[in-house]
Amino acid sequence: MMQIAARTASGTPLLNVDNLVVEYGLGNKTVHAVSGVSLEVARGETLGLVGESGCGKSTLGRAVLQLRRAKSGRVLFDGEDLTAMEGEALRKMRRRVQLIFQDPIASLNPRRRIGDIVAEPLIIAGVKDAAERKRRVHEVLGAVGLDPELVSGRLPHEFSGGQCQRICIARSLVLNPEFIVCDEPVSALDVSIRAQILNLLEEMKARFGLTLLFIAHDLAVVKAVSDRVAVMYLGRLCEVGPSEQLFAKPAHPYTALLLQAIPVPDPDMRPAESVATGEPPSPIAPPSGCRFRTRCPRADQRCSAEIPELREVAPGQFAACHHPLA
Amino acid sequence: MSAPLLTIEDVAVELPTPRGNLRAVDHVDLSLDAGRTLGIVGESGCGKTMLSRAVLQLLPKKAKLTGRVMFDGQDLVRLDAERLRRLRGRDLAVVFQDPMTSLNPVLTIGTQLMETIQEHLELDASAAKARSIELLAAVGIPAPEQRLAQYPHQCSGGMRQRIAIAIALSCEPKLLIADEPTTALDVTIQAQILDLLAREQRRRHMAMIIITHDLGVVAGRADELAVMYAGRVVERAPTPALFKRMHMPYTEALLAAIPKLETAPHTPLPAISGRPPDPTRPLKGCSFAPRCRYAAGRCHEAKPELKSAEMPGHLYACFHPIQMSERTDA
Ligand SMILES: Nc1ncnc2c1ncn2[C@@H]1O[C@H](COP(=O)(O)OP(=O)(O)O)[C@@H](O)[C@H]1O
Ligand SMILES: Nc1ncnc2c1ncn2[C@@H]1O[C@H](COP(=O)(O)OP(=O)(O)O)[C@@H](O)[C@H]1O
Ligand code: SF4
Ligand code: SF4
Ligand SMILES: [Mg+2]
Ligand SMILES: [Mg+2]
């Protein structure tokens, strides 16, 4: 059955993920990394995707871009099914979608100059005119706040983590994409640099008219840039809704747990002890019924017997829970 | 009043590099009483780790250290290698950001725990084993007895950090230094590990230094905070006093840069522009001047000294401090 995860206010969504299942083989076992996720992202929107490490965020992001093929389900981009595409058609489509990774330094080839790194997608896309390539490279380097003349000839190790992330963002913009999956782009950065990069992503989104899937494990970071937020746990979506609403009134116990775990920079808000207990179970043998039940304070018999479907709990807000918070 | 457990006096650390001498720690003074928690906060590269390594006497070989580190009545800088080694496993313990720094990948968790315990406490094998199980249970590891036979790679990142903490706590240290213990972990696991550290500290009346780049991590957990920038302590105060009335523009900027849950989406974050200065090229004036929105006049010419604010124990190093009461505002 198709889940209605996220209806956006108007029009057809730019991205429509429908009941996506992605698995990995591990010896004779199966890792159930993404188990039936459906979501939509409207053109111009930022959808935040949060959840603990290992819950399948990167797998979902990569499957959207067809860097990992799904076992079942569909990914519609601008109305076309990417999962059914191959060869030249898929390559053409890929120019419209890009990926930014968590570890900016590791994702840049240490032996290549910055100018060449940023120009690479243009070469792969067959832009033959060197002057045109240079113009594009200079434009995007300038846009991310780097001086093209100064940085083009230098190597990645001459740059800090924050600057490398700027370079990665420039590279992702060079083909003028419509959609970017940002996979934990600020998780490896210091608070001060994190704020710079989040602001930069917001600026780039406005300037280039982008649509973003923004992945992170920190809810406060996600809220800063997202119109809507999807919360993921062990391969499934727990809750989806408009950012403000979801943060003010989380309906899913897991969203509430994530919210309580955020360290608050205020000494009067001494953290309530041990709101979060335990760690997520293995996706090789996920719990029956609701996958969160082994850590959920509200779990009962029904939670182990029956998989909760996403249901609308408030306008635009959907939760997959048998006993949602009021 | 008894002497503090730890006193860092005029500690400086210099490292020779191909680009010239790098001053990683620039004349720092700090002290910590038994059973208390000190938070050290600042951006990457500001010298937090080098300062903690100066306390532990675990600096890179080529590093030059000056100053005194008085711990429990003795100067660690002048202590011989053998006595230092004994002290480190026992009274002085450390937990690193990457738990694999202190775990041996080819030994079982049980062997590592029991070795530490037996080396420092006079216990026989069965007593050491019982104590290991007790410790693993205390740090929140399910089925501790089975864990003893496992290797570090069979555990999650959060579990490994718990094990590193168990080893650090095994000999009842008087001081635990935790250098970004949760930076690599998920928020949920971070909260659990910080709770665990706080609980064990209270129980053992142990002093603790928590190092982090995130003020949020230490706000509710440290008695006192020291904010570091470019190798120096630029503000120091009891935690409530610091949050009530911070005087350093840098502290203010660090706090402002953290995304807040109450802020509406798409509100631009007050980021700190630029980066800390190159530590091989010290600036003539205040190190924060190129990034400071209050910088003016003297800021580019002279280094502000650390001086007392109106609240006891509150120190700051700034020519144009913010939030001064009128009486002391000069
Ligand atoms: N190439 C792979 N082979 C086997 N398992 C994998 C592979 N990549 C990821 N996994 C597993 O799939 C699950 C989801 O991983 P991932 O999508 O990276 O999660 P996240 O990005 O949320 O941390 C995890 O249990 C992870 O260990
Ligand atoms: N082994 C080393 N050799 C030379 N310089 C180093 C070494 N380790 C750290 N540094 C430098 O010392 C300064 C302080 O680093 P560190 O104490 O690690 O900062 P923090 O822990 O606050 O991020 C930085 O400029 C860093 O580049
Ligand atoms: S379905 Fe049950 S176990 Fe799952 S989140 Fe809701 S109450 Fe908890
Ligand atoms: S001394 Fe000047 S530059 Fe330095 S923090 Fe104070 S106001 Fe800013
Ligand atoms: Mg990931
Ligand atoms: Mg460090």
XYZ file of C-alpha atoms and ligand atoms in Angstrom:
728
model
C 0.000 0.000 0.000
C 1.222 3.460 -0.771
C 1.841 5.729 2.172
C 0.942 9.360 1.890
C 3.963 10.821 3.575
C 4.013 14.421 2.706
C 1.519 16.358 0.675
C 2.898 19.689 -0.215
C 0.732 22.745 -0.463
C 0.380 22.951 -4.214
C 1.303 21.417 -7.540
C 3.267 18.289 -8.355
C 6.316 17.759 -6.197
C 9.763 17.945 -7.798
C 10.697 14.741 -5.999
C 8.344 11.928 -5.151
C 9.718 8.886 -3.350
C 7.205 6.088 -3.299
C 7.515 3.121 -0.951
C 11.254 2.817 -1.441
C 13.024 -0.305 -0.182
C 16.829 -0.514 -0.156
C 18.765 -3.456 1.222
C 22.388 -4.537 1.483
C 23.638 -8.096 1.471
C 25.997 -8.853 4.328
C 27.286 -12.420 4.066
C 24.111 -14.460 4.096
C 22.233 -11.740 5.972
C 20.253 -8.741 4.767
C 20.608 -5.209 6.082
C 17.162 -3.595 5.935
C 18.510 -0.081 5.500
C 15.408 1.596 4.026
C 12.119 -0.250 4.418
C 9.253 1.401 2.580
C 9.850 5.142 2.736
C 7.569 7.571 0.918
C 8.044 11.301 0.790
C 7.630 14.328 -1.418
C 9.669 17.474 -1.854
C 8.083 20.479 -3.547
C 10.046 22.641 -5.944
C 11.920 25.289 -3.962
C 11.421 23.494 -0.690
C 13.992 22.206 1.811
C 13.038 18.920 3.408
C 15.152 18.074 6.455
C 15.831 14.402 7.172
C 16.956 13.500 10.701
C 17.696 10.369 12.663
C 20.534 8.627 14.482
C 23.528 7.166 12.634
C 22.736 3.988 10.826
C 19.015 4.700 10.399
C 19.357 4.827 6.612
C 19.564 8.543 5.799
C 22.564 8.277 3.464
C 21.180 5.145 1.865
C 17.921 6.954 1.147
C 19.793 9.970 -0.241
C 21.937 7.790 -2.473
C 18.970 5.753 -3.654
C 17.160 8.946 -4.625
C 20.124 9.856 -6.832
C 20.332 6.267 -8.150
C 23.839 5.876 -6.745
C 22.399 2.823 -5.038
C 19.575 1.009 -6.794
C 16.449 0.311 -4.786
C 15.062 -3.189 -4.355
C 11.567 -1.868 -4.922
C 9.630 1.355 -4.974
C 9.902 4.383 -7.240
C 11.712 7.707 -7.313
C 9.919 10.244 -9.484
C 11.926 13.337 -10.325
C 9.988 16.024 -12.140
C 7.481 13.316 -13.035
C 9.975 10.829 -14.485
C 10.795 7.540 -12.815
C 14.551 7.460 -12.142
C 14.442 3.849 -10.971
C 13.396 2.803 -14.483
C 16.110 4.859 -16.187
C 19.441 3.640 -17.463
C 22.402 4.729 -19.563
C 22.300 8.089 -21.318
C 18.861 9.053 -19.997
C 20.003 8.544 -16.419
C 23.257 10.405 -17.024
C 21.324 13.362 -18.410
C 19.010 13.330 -15.434
C 21.919 13.189 -12.981
C 23.074 16.638 -14.056
C 19.949 18.014 -12.486
C 20.601 16.378 -9.132
C 23.745 16.631 -7.001
C 25.151 15.369 -3.717
C 27.221 17.079 -0.985
C 28.901 14.874 1.609
C 29.673 15.092 5.294
C 33.441 14.844 5.044
C 34.481 17.685 2.744
C 38.195 16.947 2.913
C 37.832 13.267 2.055
C 35.526 14.022 -0.847
C 38.116 16.151 -2.667
C 40.895 14.431 -4.626
C 44.069 15.501 -2.763
C 46.219 15.574 -5.930
C 43.984 17.777 -8.050
C 43.825 21.552 -8.103
C 40.675 23.252 -6.882
C 39.900 24.720 -10.306
C 40.021 21.241 -11.885
C 37.991 19.650 -9.091
C 35.186 22.158 -9.540
C 35.367 21.887 -13.358
C 35.175 18.091 -13.358
C 31.368 17.777 -13.520
C 31.440 20.115 -16.552
C 33.938 17.875 -18.326
C 31.912 14.772 -17.538
C 28.819 16.560 -18.839
C 30.676 17.260 -22.098
C 31.198 21.010 -21.867
C 34.088 21.267 -24.349
C 34.653 25.017 -24.353
C 37.495 25.698 -21.870
C 36.645 29.392 -21.570
C 33.037 28.540 -20.772
C 34.197 26.033 -18.149
C 36.471 28.615 -16.562
C 33.669 31.159 -16.511
C 31.352 28.713 -14.730
C 34.036 27.658 -12.220
C 34.816 31.267 -11.384
C 31.161 32.076 -10.993
C 30.454 29.301 -8.489
C 33.699 29.759 -6.526
C 32.844 33.429 -6.188
C 29.308 32.543 -5.151
C 30.511 30.393 -2.248
C 32.728 33.188 -0.976
C 36.120 32.118 -2.337
C 38.400 34.186 -4.526
C 38.634 32.188 -7.796
C 41.992 33.674 -8.760
C 43.500 32.785 -5.391
C 42.108 29.291 -4.903
C 41.893 27.732 -8.393
C 45.558 26.719 -8.539
C 45.797 25.363 -5.005
C 45.435 21.842 -3.581
C 42.786 20.680 -1.062
C 45.237 20.240 1.853
C 45.842 23.992 1.822
C 42.263 24.545 2.975
C 40.405 24.121 6.270
C 37.350 21.875 6.655
C 34.983 24.799 6.268
C 36.690 26.011 3.102
C 36.705 22.475 1.668
C 32.949 22.331 2.247
C 32.625 25.611 0.317
C 34.587 24.015 -2.519
C 32.308 20.948 -2.467
C 29.278 23.208 -2.593
C 30.788 25.092 -5.544
C 31.386 21.799 -7.340
C 27.799 20.721 -6.735
C 26.514 24.001 -8.205
C 28.613 24.102 -11.346
C 26.120 22.197 -13.536
C 23.282 24.399 -12.400
C 21.335 21.576 -10.733
C 17.747 21.833 -9.549
C 18.010 19.497 -6.629
C 20.803 18.789 -4.114
C 21.000 16.076 -1.474
C 23.090 17.548 1.357
C 24.286 14.556 3.393
C 25.313 15.889 6.816
C 27.195 18.815 5.268
C 27.965 20.447 8.617
C 28.282 17.502 11.010
C 32.080 17.529 10.854
C 32.401 21.287 11.343
C 32.825 23.506 14.401
C 29.862 25.572 15.608
C 31.235 28.810 14.172
C 32.015 27.366 10.736
C 28.769 25.370 10.803
C 26.806 28.612 10.991
C 28.735 30.033 8.017
C 28.003 26.967 5.869
C 24.321 26.815 6.836
C 23.959 30.471 5.867
C 25.792 29.796 2.618
C 23.467 26.914 1.720
C 20.480 29.162 2.337
C 21.954 31.874 0.113
C 22.793 29.417 -2.656
C 19.313 27.968 -2.496
C 17.765 31.384 -3.042
C 20.258 32.474 -5.668
C 20.157 29.311 -7.787
C 16.539 28.388 -7.111
C 17.402 25.043 -5.539
C 15.348 22.336 -3.903
C 17.142 20.553 -1.051
C 17.017 17.291 0.837
C 19.016 18.232 3.925
C 20.250 15.297 6.003
C 21.570 15.729 9.561
C 21.430 14.076 12.944
C 20.992 17.336 14.835
C 17.415 18.610 14.994
C 18.385 22.205 15.743
C 20.607 22.296 12.667
C 17.832 20.818 10.550
C 15.280 23.276 11.811
C 17.489 26.219 10.879
C 17.176 25.471 7.166
C 14.103 23.258 6.619
C 10.549 24.025 5.628
C 9.472 20.549 6.582
C 11.225 17.822 8.544
C 11.097 14.033 8.198
C 12.238 11.953 11.168
C 13.659 8.533 10.370
C 14.308 5.548 12.600
C 15.811 2.228 11.597
C 14.812 2.423 7.941
C 11.341 3.892 8.351
C 9.826 7.340 8.672
C 8.384 8.131 12.089
C 7.047 11.573 11.498
C 6.860 14.251 8.805
C 5.595 17.778 9.178
C 6.181 21.513 8.879
C 9.287 22.404 10.916
C 7.719 24.799 13.414
C 4.770 22.517 14.064
C 6.839 19.359 14.419
C 9.181 21.006 16.896
C 6.424 22.662 18.890
C 4.186 19.590 19.020
C 5.979 16.360 18.157
C 3.479 13.514 17.836
C 5.935 10.625 17.634
C 7.737 9.541 20.832
C 11.012 9.286 18.885
C 10.806 12.907 17.707
C 10.234 13.925 21.317
C 13.262 11.922 22.410
C 15.485 13.546 19.790
C 14.286 16.977 20.863
C 15.067 16.317 24.508
C 18.585 15.139 23.702
C 19.693 18.434 22.150
C 22.186 20.174 24.413
C 20.783 23.579 25.292
C 23.309 26.381 25.847
C 21.622 27.600 29.016
C 22.811 26.593 32.503
C 19.284 26.917 33.915
C 18.074 24.184 31.596
C 19.896 21.377 33.337
C 19.224 18.366 31.137
C 16.686 15.860 32.404
C 18.652 12.733 33.062
C 18.558 9.819 30.640
C 15.647 10.757 28.439
C 17.267 8.690 25.752
C 17.994 5.129 26.662
C 19.781 2.440 24.723
C 20.840 2.386 21.103
C 18.970 1.470 17.939
C 18.800 -2.284 17.304
C 20.479 -3.844 14.271
C 18.811 -3.323 10.884
C 19.686 -6.943 10.116
C 16.913 -8.106 12.424
C 14.690 -5.088 13.068
C 11.985 -5.450 15.747
C 8.555 -6.585 14.594
C 5.724 -4.070 14.489
C 6.994 -0.609 15.324
C 10.754 -0.562 14.953
C 11.090 1.970 17.767
C 9.271 -0.166 20.311
C 12.413 -1.493 22.073
C 13.251 2.056 23.198
C 9.789 3.565 23.409
C 8.329 4.439 26.811
C 4.788 4.072 25.404
C 5.210 0.687 23.748
C 2.570 -1.979 24.344
C 1.380 -5.274 22.801
C -0.043 -3.648 19.731
C 3.297 -1.983 18.965
C 5.052 -5.331 18.573
C 2.215 -6.889 16.571
C 1.286 -4.187 14.102
C 3.383 -1.877 11.925
C 2.152 1.698 12.473
C 1.352 3.513 9.209
C 1.876 7.250 8.743
C -1.376 9.007 9.607
C -2.216 12.683 9.586
C -2.268 13.884 13.198
C -2.562 17.595 12.465
C -2.823 19.500 9.182
C 0.272 18.554 7.173
C 1.783 16.579 10.063
C 1.975 12.784 9.789
C 3.109 10.296 12.442
C 3.568 6.535 12.356
C 2.575 5.620 15.889
C -0.237 3.675 17.546
C -0.181 5.975 20.555
C 0.890 9.413 19.367
C 1.574 12.180 21.873
C -1.320 14.545 22.284
C 40.718 26.373 52.532
C 42.768 23.576 50.998
C 44.825 23.975 47.836
C 43.121 23.207 44.520
C 43.590 19.686 43.127
C 44.998 21.079 39.893
C 46.747 24.379 39.225
C 47.960 25.291 35.760
C 50.458 28.128 36.105
C 51.652 30.187 33.169
C 51.654 27.157 30.870
C 52.856 27.706 27.310
C 53.339 25.089 24.593
C 55.344 25.737 21.458
C 55.676 23.412 18.493
C 58.331 23.758 15.831
C 56.763 23.542 12.348
C 58.096 24.079 8.821
C 56.248 27.397 8.852
C 57.964 28.481 12.045
C 57.264 28.230 15.746
C 53.630 27.508 16.523
C 52.408 28.752 19.878
C 49.617 26.275 20.629
C 49.098 27.353 24.254
C 49.944 30.907 25.202
C 50.504 31.384 28.944
C 47.426 29.869 30.503
C 46.509 29.911 34.195
C 43.682 27.727 35.494
C 42.793 25.871 38.647
C 40.305 23.201 39.624
C 39.145 21.967 43.022
C 38.523 18.339 43.899
C 35.085 17.138 42.824
C 34.417 20.116 40.510
C 33.910 20.319 36.746
C 35.701 22.750 34.463
C 34.525 23.188 30.872
C 37.053 24.366 28.283
C 35.372 25.787 25.186
C 36.659 27.153 21.886
C 36.905 26.531 18.146
C 39.144 23.860 16.613
C 42.791 24.729 16.734
C 42.564 27.110 19.687
C 44.761 24.881 21.856
C 42.312 22.915 23.999
C 43.871 19.529 23.284
C 47.442 20.797 23.644
C 46.560 22.314 27.013
C 45.068 19.042 28.237
C 48.069 17.150 26.910
C 50.319 19.531 28.799
C 48.464 18.562 31.984
C 48.753 14.868 31.142
C 52.380 15.290 30.037
C 51.456 13.642 26.753
C 52.730 16.331 24.378
C 54.371 15.553 21.021
C 58.095 14.910 21.552
C 59.254 18.083 19.847
C 56.893 20.297 21.857
C 58.394 22.825 24.244
C 56.495 23.266 27.490
C 57.046 25.998 30.046
C 55.204 26.783 33.259
C 54.011 24.547 36.105
C 51.261 21.956 36.385
C 50.621 21.313 40.073
C 48.493 18.212 40.620
C 47.760 16.919 44.088
C 50.841 18.632 45.510
C 53.418 17.739 42.848
C 54.645 19.484 39.713
C 53.899 17.134 36.803
C 56.298 18.971 34.505
C 59.185 17.896 36.704
C 58.017 14.383 37.595
C 60.067 11.426 36.332
C 58.643 9.148 33.630
C 57.954 6.162 35.869
C 56.006 8.133 38.478
C 54.103 9.906 35.741
C 53.085 6.633 34.151
C 51.746 5.350 37.464
C 49.915 8.573 38.106
C 48.276 8.616 34.679
C 46.596 5.253 34.962
C 45.490 5.921 38.475
C 44.847 9.434 39.760
C 44.794 11.150 36.411
C 42.643 9.648 33.665
C 41.661 10.707 30.174
C 38.937 10.010 27.617
C 39.537 11.081 24.007
C 37.147 12.005 21.186
C 38.058 8.795 19.376
C 37.772 5.953 21.893
C 40.130 3.855 19.757
C 42.952 6.187 20.895
C 42.818 4.435 24.244
C 41.517 1.007 23.194
C 43.690 -1.729 21.746
C 41.968 -3.284 18.707
C 43.599 -6.718 19.123
C 42.785 -7.253 22.805
C 39.404 -8.185 24.238
C 37.588 -5.605 26.303
C 37.967 -7.820 29.379
C 41.738 -8.114 28.972
C 42.138 -4.362 28.612
C 40.015 -3.548 31.629
C 41.562 -6.214 33.829
C 45.115 -5.262 32.841
C 44.560 -1.660 33.873
C 42.906 -2.652 37.101
C 45.592 -5.172 38.039
C 48.415 -2.852 37.141
C 47.218 -0.087 39.393
C 45.214 -1.777 42.113
C 46.400 -4.836 43.948
C 43.645 -7.228 42.987
C 43.830 -10.866 41.925
C 42.404 -12.035 38.610
C 38.962 -12.982 39.878
C 38.552 -9.768 41.849
C 39.708 -7.771 38.800
C 37.151 -9.585 36.672
C 34.362 -8.900 39.120
C 35.368 -5.253 39.206
C 35.424 -5.096 35.377
C 31.881 -6.419 35.174
C 30.784 -3.931 37.799
C 32.372 -1.070 35.861
C 30.837 -2.057 32.530
C 27.455 -2.230 34.211
C 28.057 1.200 35.761
C 28.732 2.771 32.374
C 25.501 1.334 30.986
C 26.681 -1.644 28.981
C 24.029 -4.336 28.684
C 25.126 -7.931 29.421
C 28.559 -6.822 30.703
C 29.781 -10.356 31.323
C 29.425 -11.292 27.646
C 31.097 -8.048 26.571
C 34.336 -8.989 28.305
C 35.112 -11.535 25.596
C 34.395 -9.123 22.727
C 36.790 -6.921 20.753
C 36.324 -3.147 20.319
C 35.324 -3.482 16.647
C 32.319 -5.547 17.691
C 30.888 -2.543 19.525
C 29.168 0.629 18.309
C 30.890 4.029 18.641
C 28.800 4.875 21.692
C 29.598 1.524 23.329
C 33.313 1.991 22.677
C 33.222 5.386 24.334
C 31.470 3.822 27.347
C 34.221 1.194 27.525
C 36.930 3.863 27.297
C 35.176 5.645 30.172
C 35.025 2.410 32.178
C 38.783 1.968 31.742
C 39.401 5.603 32.680
C 37.273 5.211 35.816
C 38.629 1.803 36.764
C 41.212 3.086 39.247
C 39.083 5.792 40.855
C 40.947 8.791 39.400
C 40.945 12.127 41.201
C 40.783 13.947 37.872
C 39.234 12.875 34.588
C 39.991 14.855 31.434
C 37.403 14.287 28.701
C 38.578 15.784 25.391
C 35.523 16.166 23.119
C 34.145 12.842 24.415
C 30.889 13.133 22.476
C 31.799 15.144 19.383
C 31.733 12.049 17.161
C 28.464 10.703 18.597
C 24.771 11.171 17.889
C 22.880 13.641 20.089
C 20.963 10.880 21.840
C 24.133 8.962 22.666
C 25.883 12.228 23.542
C 23.235 12.969 26.144
C 23.639 9.496 27.631
C 27.440 9.740 27.808
C 27.330 13.203 29.398
C 24.785 11.952 31.956
C 27.020 8.991 32.656
C 30.072 11.190 33.230
C 28.113 13.499 35.536
C 26.690 10.590 37.537
C 30.043 8.862 37.992
C 31.677 12.123 38.915
C 29.172 12.818 41.699
C 29.441 9.296 42.992
C 33.233 9.341 43.089
C 33.733 12.975 44.020
C 36.090 13.171 41.057
C 37.214 16.410 39.400
C 36.573 16.657 35.678
C 37.637 18.766 32.728
C 35.275 18.606 29.739
C 36.658 19.990 26.509
C 34.252 20.920 23.708
C 33.636 23.342 20.848
C 29.937 23.468 21.732
C 28.901 25.697 24.649
C 25.629 23.749 24.748
C 27.442 20.605 25.841
C 28.876 22.186 29.005
C 26.271 24.850 29.852
C 24.283 22.669 32.236
C 27.170 20.458 33.304
C 30.265 22.463 34.255
C 30.727 24.478 37.467
C 33.150 26.791 35.767
C 33.962 27.616 32.142
C 37.142 28.738 30.450
C 36.822 30.054 26.905
C 39.949 29.674 24.806
C 40.917 31.547 21.677
C 44.218 31.385 19.795
C 45.974 29.561 22.617
C 44.823 31.852 25.417
C 42.074 31.788 27.985
C 40.052 34.871 27.067
C 37.203 34.512 29.549
C 36.737 32.486 32.665
C 33.839 32.410 35.103
C 31.518 30.250 37.162
C 29.011 28.922 34.600
C 25.946 30.830 35.863
C 27.898 34.107 35.997
C 29.195 33.606 32.488
C 25.752 33.038 31.017
C 24.201 35.819 33.056
C 26.683 38.398 31.944
C 29.397 37.424 29.488
C 31.970 40.090 28.789
C 33.912 38.684 25.849
C 32.702 39.377 22.328
C 34.124 35.966 21.394
C 32.026 34.103 23.971
C 28.969 35.984 22.820
C 29.695 35.095 19.196
C 30.251 31.398 19.980
C 26.920 31.238 21.753
C 25.072 33.128 19.029
C 26.360 30.789 16.298
C 24.593 27.735 17.772
C 21.266 27.068 16.011
C 18.481 27.447 18.572
C 15.325 25.370 18.634
C 13.165 28.397 19.349
C 14.337 30.264 16.240
C 12.123 30.139 13.141
C 13.465 28.260 10.101
C 15.432 30.274 7.525
C 16.594 32.870 10.050
C 20.211 33.650 9.114
C 22.555 32.480 11.867
C 24.884 35.061 13.403
C 28.031 33.307 12.181
C 31.530 34.377 13.175
C 33.172 35.496 9.973
C 36.585 34.197 8.963
C 38.745 31.853 10.962
C 41.096 31.978 13.946
C 44.519 33.473 13.126
C 47.444 31.358 11.956
C 49.191 30.346 15.215
C 52.613 30.625 13.583
C 51.918 34.295 12.830
C 50.775 35.864 16.102
C 48.932 39.169 15.774
C 50.170 42.300 17.459
C 46.784 43.234 18.865
C 43.872 41.169 20.175
C 43.817 37.805 18.337
C 40.070 38.121 17.826
C 40.241 41.630 16.353
C 39.949 40.627 12.652
C 36.634 38.861 13.404
C 35.300 41.051 16.206
C 32.347 43.372 15.620
C 33.426 45.595 18.512
C 37.072 45.955 17.477
C 38.323 49.531 17.580
C 41.449 51.545 18.309
C 43.687 49.726 20.761
C 42.355 46.299 19.718
C 44.710 46.216 16.737
C 47.715 47.510 18.672
C 47.939 45.742 22.022
C 47.004 42.408 23.640
C 44.288 42.763 26.263
C 45.317 41.148 29.565
C 43.037 38.878 31.540
C 41.471 40.949 34.325
C 38.777 40.633 36.964
C 35.186 41.538 36.329
C 32.811 42.657 39.075
C 31.672 39.110 39.904
C 34.111 37.044 41.944
C 35.998 34.531 39.838
C 35.007 36.155 36.544
C 37.942 37.147 34.321
C 38.009 38.499 30.779
C 40.570 39.814 28.299
C 39.023 42.600 26.264
C 39.350 46.359 25.799
C 35.669 46.810 25.021
C 33.847 44.233 27.119
C 30.123 43.805 26.559
C 27.420 43.844 29.242
C 29.457 45.725 31.840
C 27.481 47.297 34.661
C 27.762 51.081 34.656
C 29.778 51.231 37.839
C 32.732 49.271 36.429
C 32.417 50.269 32.797
C 35.514 52.312 32.139
N 27.617 -0.809 1.676
C 26.974 -1.306 2.735
N 26.954 -2.632 2.991
C 26.296 -3.115 4.071
N 25.621 -2.367 4.939
C 25.607 -1.043 4.751
C 26.278 -0.435 3.639
N 26.101 0.912 3.710
C 25.345 1.134 4.823
N 25.045 -0.048 5.428
C 24.211 -0.208 6.632
O 22.935 0.280 6.333
C 22.384 0.957 7.451
C 22.040 2.377 7.058
O 23.254 3.083 6.795
P 23.285 4.606 6.347
O 22.337 4.807 5.239
O 24.702 4.952 6.105
O 22.730 5.340 7.641
P 22.888 6.860 8.108
O 23.308 7.673 6.931
O 21.549 7.225 8.646
O 23.921 6.863 9.196
C 23.425 0.865 8.552
O 23.111 -0.222 9.369
C 24.699 0.613 7.798
O 25.613 -0.107 8.597
N 51.401 17.427 16.575
C 51.325 18.705 16.240
N 52.334 19.324 15.600
C 52.261 20.632 15.257
N 51.172 21.391 15.498
C 50.121 20.837 16.109
C 50.133 19.471 16.511
N 48.937 19.196 17.088
C 48.229 20.338 17.059
N 48.944 21.334 16.491
C 48.527 22.722 16.322
O 48.413 23.295 17.611
C 47.324 24.208 17.656
C 46.394 23.819 18.782
O 45.811 22.568 18.446
P 44.837 21.760 19.424
O 45.319 21.871 20.806
O 44.704 20.406 18.861
O 43.491 22.582 19.258
P 42.007 22.153 19.685
O 42.073 20.923 20.526
O 41.485 23.352 20.416
O 41.270 21.941 18.409
C 46.669 24.144 16.281
O 47.130 25.237 15.528
C 47.163 22.848 15.706
O 47.241 22.931 14.298
S 3.885 2.654 17.788
Fe 4.147 2.082 19.921
S 6.332 1.658 20.120
Fe 6.036 2.761 18.219
S 6.404 4.854 18.748
Fe 4.220 4.544 18.903
S 3.875 3.979 21.039
Fe 6.061 3.773 20.670
S 39.863 43.458 22.685
Fe 38.834 44.435 20.975
S 39.013 42.977 19.295
Fe 39.494 41.884 21.160
S 37.576 40.973 21.772
Fe 37.717 42.923 22.831
S 36.670 44.368 21.498
Fe 37.070 42.563 20.269
Mg 25.006 8.946 6.744
Mg 41.153 19.053 20.201
